[in-house]
mmCIF file of C-alpha atoms in Angstrom:
data_model
loop_
_atom_site.group_PDB
_atom_site.id
_atom_site.type_symbol
_atom_site.label_atom_id
_atom_site.label_comp_id
_atom_site.label_asym_id
_atom_site.label_seq_id
_atom_site.Cartn_x
_atom_site.Cartn_y
_atom_site.Cartn_z
ATOM 1 C CA UNK P 1 -95.031 29.079 -61.497
ATOM 2 C CA UNK P 2 -97.179 29.857 -64.506
ATOM 3 C CA UNK P 3 -95.838 28.626 -67.803
ATOM 4 C CA UNK P 4 -96.842 31.715 -69.815
ATOM 5 C CA UNK P 5 -95.437 34.359 -67.431
ATOM 6 C CA UNK P 6 -91.816 34.238 -68.570
ATOM 7 C CA UNK P 7 -90.300 35.693 -71.727
ATOM 8 C CA UNK P 8 -87.779 33.674 -73.729
ATOM 9 C CA UNK P 9 -84.960 35.276 -71.707
ATOM 10 C CA UNK P 10 -86.312 33.872 -68.455
ATOM 11 C CA UNK P 11 -87.263 37.329 -67.098
ATOM 12 C CA UNK P 12 -90.806 38.053 -65.930
ATOM 13 C CA UNK P 13 -92.910 39.807 -68.589
ATOM 14 C CA UNK P 14 -93.143 43.075 -66.586
ATOM 15 C CA UNK P 15 -89.357 43.356 -66.107
ATOM 16 C CA UNK P 16 -87.206 45.130 -68.722
ATOM 17 C CA UNK P 17 -84.636 43.069 -70.610
ATOM 18 C CA UNK P 18 -81.322 44.884 -70.044
ATOM 19 C CA UNK P 19 -78.573 44.886 -72.668
ATOM 20 C CA UNK P 20 -74.958 45.790 -72.060
ATOM 21 C CA UNK P 21 -72.388 47.489 -74.264
ATOM 22 C CA UNK P 22 -69.773 45.817 -76.460
ATOM 23 C CA UNK P 23 -66.397 45.072 -74.931
ATOM 24 C CA UNK P 24 -64.759 47.085 -77.732
ATOM 25 C CA UNK P 25 -65.791 50.284 -75.920
ATOM 26 C CA UNK P 26 -63.695 49.228 -72.926
ATOM 27 C CA UNK P 27 -60.734 48.513 -75.222
ATOM 28 C CA UNK P 28 -61.041 51.950 -76.866
ATOM 29 C CA UNK P 29 -61.172 53.726 -73.521
ATOM 30 C CA UNK P 30 -58.208 51.757 -72.196
ATOM 31 C CA UNK P 31 -56.223 52.519 -75.342
ATOM 32 C CA UNK P 32 -56.901 56.236 -74.904
ATOM 33 C CA UNK P 33 -55.912 55.967 -71.234
ATOM 34 C CA UNK P 34 -52.573 54.407 -72.160
ATOM 35 C CA UNK P 35 -51.838 56.969 -74.893
ATOM 36 C CA UNK P 36 -52.589 59.943 -72.641
ATOM 37 C CA UNK P 37 -50.675 58.373 -69.740
ATOM 38 C CA UNK P 38 -47.595 57.937 -71.928
ATOM 39 C CA UNK P 39 -47.812 61.528 -73.186
ATOM 40 C CA UNK P 40 -48.266 62.886 -69.657
ATOM 41 C CA UNK P 41 -45.469 60.773 -68.165
ATOM 42 C CA UNK P 42 -42.977 61.733 -70.888
ATOM 43 C CA UNK P 43 -43.889 65.430 -70.733
ATOM 44 C CA UNK P 44 -43.744 65.512 -66.931
ATOM 45 C CA UNK P 45 -40.472 63.593 -66.843
ATOM 46 C CA UNK P 46 -38.822 65.887 -69.382
ATOM 47 C CA UNK P 47 -40.077 69.107 -67.817
ATOM 48 C CA UNK P 48 -39.252 68.099 -64.257
ATOM 49 C CA UNK P 49 -35.894 66.673 -65.320
ATOM 50 C CA UNK P 50 -34.905 69.851 -67.130
ATOM 51 C CA UNK P 51 -36.337 72.372 -64.676
ATOM 52 C CA UNK P 52 -35.975 70.746 -61.251
ATOM 53 C CA UNK P 53 -33.440 67.980 -61.674
ATOM 54 C CA UNK P 54 -33.386 64.250 -62.257
ATOM 55 C CA UNK P 55 -34.671 63.355 -58.790
ATOM 56 C CA UNK P 56 -37.886 65.286 -59.401
ATOM 57 C CA UNK P 57 -38.294 63.600 -62.795
ATOM 58 C CA UNK P 58 -39.174 60.417 -60.887
ATOM 59 C CA UNK P 59 -42.498 62.103 -60.035
ATOM 60 C CA UNK P 60 -43.511 61.337 -63.625
ATOM 61 C CA UNK P 61 -44.039 57.745 -62.432
ATOM 62 C CA UNK P 62 -47.200 58.932 -60.682
ATOM 63 C CA UNK P 63 -48.987 59.034 -64.045
ATOM 64 C CA UNK P 64 -48.619 55.262 -64.724
ATOM 65 C CA UNK P 65 -49.621 54.502 -61.118
ATOM 66 C CA UNK P 66 -52.755 56.593 -61.542
ATOM 67 C CA UNK P 67 -53.423 54.925 -64.911
ATOM 68 C CA UNK P 68 -53.301 51.483 -63.281
ATOM 69 C CA UNK P 69 -56.064 52.544 -60.904
ATOM 70 C CA UNK P 70 -58.071 54.081 -63.781
ATOM 71 C CA UNK P 71 -57.693 50.823 -65.764
ATOM 72 C CA UNK P 72 -59.774 49.076 -63.114
ATOM 73 C CA UNK P 73 -62.277 51.955 -62.845
ATOM 74 C CA UNK P 74 -62.890 51.932 -66.595
ATOM 75 C CA UNK P 75 -64.073 48.331 -66.443
ATOM 76 C CA UNK P 76 -66.406 49.076 -63.541
ATOM 77 C CA UNK P 77 -67.873 52.004 -65.470
ATOM 78 C CA UNK P 78 -68.219 49.948 -68.670
ATOM 79 C CA UNK P 79 -70.084 47.201 -66.778
ATOM 80 C CA UNK P 80 -72.493 49.770 -65.317
ATOM 81 C CA UNK P 81 -73.825 50.901 -68.723
ATOM 82 C CA UNK P 82 -76.963 49.135 -69.938
ATOM 83 C CA UNK P 83 -80.195 49.899 -71.770
ATOM 84 C CA UNK P 84 -83.635 48.350 -72.104
ATOM 85 C CA UNK P 85 -86.479 48.864 -74.551
ATOM 86 C CA UNK P 86 -89.930 48.829 -72.991
ATOM 87 C CA UNK P 87 -93.375 49.248 -74.505
ATOM 88 C CA UNK P 88 -93.548 53.045 -74.031
ATOM 89 C CA UNK P 89 -90.003 54.187 -73.319
ATOM 90 C CA UNK P 90 -86.283 53.492 -73.439
ATOM 91 C CA UNK P 91 -84.311 53.054 -70.218
ATOM 92 C CA UNK P 92 -80.600 53.892 -69.979
ATOM 93 C CA UNK P 93 -78.744 53.088 -66.770
ATOM 94 C CA UNK P 94 -75.147 53.935 -65.917
ATOM 95 C CA UNK P 95 -72.793 54.845 -63.102
ATOM 96 C CA UNK P 96 -70.980 53.107 -60.287
ATOM 97 C CA UNK P 97 -70.972 55.493 -57.331
ATOM 98 C CA UNK P 98 -73.662 57.787 -58.671
ATOM 99 C CA UNK P 99 -76.226 55.644 -60.452
ATOM 100 C CA UNK P 100 -78.134 57.477 -63.147
ATOM 101 C CA UNK P 101 -81.171 56.090 -64.904
ATOM 102 C CA UNK P 102 -82.677 57.968 -67.838
ATOM 103 C CA UNK P 103 -86.172 57.209 -69.089
ATOM 104 C CA UNK P 104 -86.906 58.542 -72.585
ATOM 105 C CA UNK P 105 -90.560 58.207 -73.671
ATOM 106 C CA UNK P 106 -90.807 57.263 -77.341
ATOM 107 C CA UNK P 107 -93.358 60.028 -77.991
ATOM 108 C CA UNK P 108 -90.886 62.720 -76.801
ATOM 109 C CA UNK P 109 -88.058 61.763 -79.147
ATOM 110 C CA UNK P 110 -87.404 64.290 -81.885
ATOM 111 C CA UNK P 111 -84.201 62.950 -83.421
ATOM 112 C CA UNK P 112 -82.220 59.706 -83.182
ATOM 113 C CA UNK P 113 -78.634 59.842 -84.499
ATOM 114 C CA UNK P 114 -76.077 57.111 -85.048
ATOM 115 C CA UNK P 115 -72.466 58.324 -85.037
ATOM 116 C CA UNK P 116 -69.159 56.523 -85.356
ATOM 117 C CA UNK P 117 -65.811 58.295 -85.319
ATOM 118 C CA UNK P 118 -62.593 56.870 -86.802
ATOM 119 C CA UNK P 119 -61.526 55.122 -83.601
ATOM 120 C CA UNK P 120 -65.027 53.751 -83.022
ATOM 121 C CA UNK P 121 -65.155 52.428 -86.600
ATOM 122 C CA UNK P 122 -61.754 50.754 -86.136
ATOM 123 C CA UNK P 123 -63.141 48.855 -83.152
ATOM 124 C CA UNK P 124 -66.548 48.181 -84.740
ATOM 125 C CA UNK P 125 -68.547 50.533 -82.519
ATOM 126 C CA UNK P 126 -71.278 53.123 -82.922
ATOM 127 C CA UNK P 127 -73.084 55.569 -80.638
ATOM 128 C CA UNK P 128 -76.819 56.272 -80.560
ATOM 129 C CA UNK P 129 -77.756 59.827 -79.547
ATOM 130 C CA UNK P 130 -81.379 60.574 -78.633
ATOM 131 C CA UNK P 131 -82.626 64.167 -78.788
ATOM 132 C CA UNK P 132 -85.846 65.260 -77.112
ATOM 133 C CA UNK P 133 -87.684 68.555 -76.720
ATOM 134 C CA UNK P 134 -85.980 69.157 -73.361
ATOM 135 C CA UNK P 135 -82.204 69.428 -73.672
ATOM 136 C CA UNK P 136 -81.733 67.929 -70.197
ATOM 137 C CA UNK P 137 -83.240 64.610 -71.273
ATOM 138 C CA UNK P 138 -81.030 63.957 -74.277
ATOM 139 C CA UNK P 139 -79.501 60.507 -73.899
ATOM 140 C CA UNK P 140 -76.564 58.621 -75.387
ATOM 141 C CA UNK P 141 -75.803 54.925 -75.698
ATOM 142 C CA UNK P 142 -72.127 54.431 -76.658
ATOM 143 C CA UNK P 143 -70.337 51.225 -77.601
ATOM 144 C CA UNK P 144 -72.973 49.494 -79.696
ATOM 145 C CA UNK P 145 -72.459 47.187 -82.635
ATOM 146 C CA UNK P 146 -73.176 49.296 -85.772
ATOM 147 C CA UNK P 147 -75.944 46.917 -86.895
ATOM 148 C CA UNK P 148 -77.553 47.084 -83.432
ATOM 149 C CA UNK P 149 -77.245 50.888 -83.437
ATOM 150 C CA UNK P 150 -79.025 51.096 -86.796
ATOM 151 C CA UNK P 151 -81.712 48.639 -85.663
ATOM 152 C CA UNK P 152 -82.234 50.652 -82.489
ATOM 153 C CA UNK P 153 -82.373 53.932 -84.463
ATOM 154 C CA UNK P 154 -84.977 52.539 -86.856
ATOM 155 C CA UNK P 155 -87.075 51.035 -84.064
ATOM 156 C CA UNK P 156 -86.948 54.168 -81.897
ATOM 157 C CA UNK P 157 -87.811 56.370 -84.875
ATOM 158 C CA UNK P 158 -90.748 54.143 -85.781
ATOM 159 C CA UNK P 159 -92.035 54.044 -82.200
ATOM 160 C CA UNK P 160 -91.481 57.788 -81.791
ATOM 161 C CA UNK P 161 -93.547 58.561 -84.887
ATOM 162 C CA UNK P 162 -96.322 56.236 -83.765
ATOM 163 C CA UNK P 163 -96.438 57.692 -80.227
ATOM 164 C CA UNK P 164 -96.187 61.344 -81.283
ATOM 165 C CA UNK P 165 -98.962 60.989 -83.874
ATOM 166 C CA UNK P 166 -101.505 61.096 -81.061
ATOM 167 C CA UNK P 167 -100.184 64.384 -79.619
#
């Protein structure tokens, strides 16, 4: 093994260094799942209880059962999200059953936005939205630390300006 062929992370120099999302994104999504499950279960229980009888109101228990399954799926989805910065482009990978990998060349970026709604701010999260000339290649990276989102925005903007100057 050559001593100079590995980066500080232990990955070969030609391999991208993947970064995951903050765990706060999983907590936000699970919180929303629980809120909507409670609303759905109460509404279904009341409607079925009033319209069809108390026996049918027990069907409202299907919502929490479905939510338990979704709880597990949310973690699998959260773990699948990752991104990597390379020399000429940004890679975004996501998906469990249907893997999707987006490659955004720095020279094609037109706008890089950092957004953070009230719930995201409460959990210390931000989202980076990348806009390109083709609407189909717009990309999003949710669940980032706000400082990391700003660093990424500044770096992508700088690299985008440098790469597009030659066009």
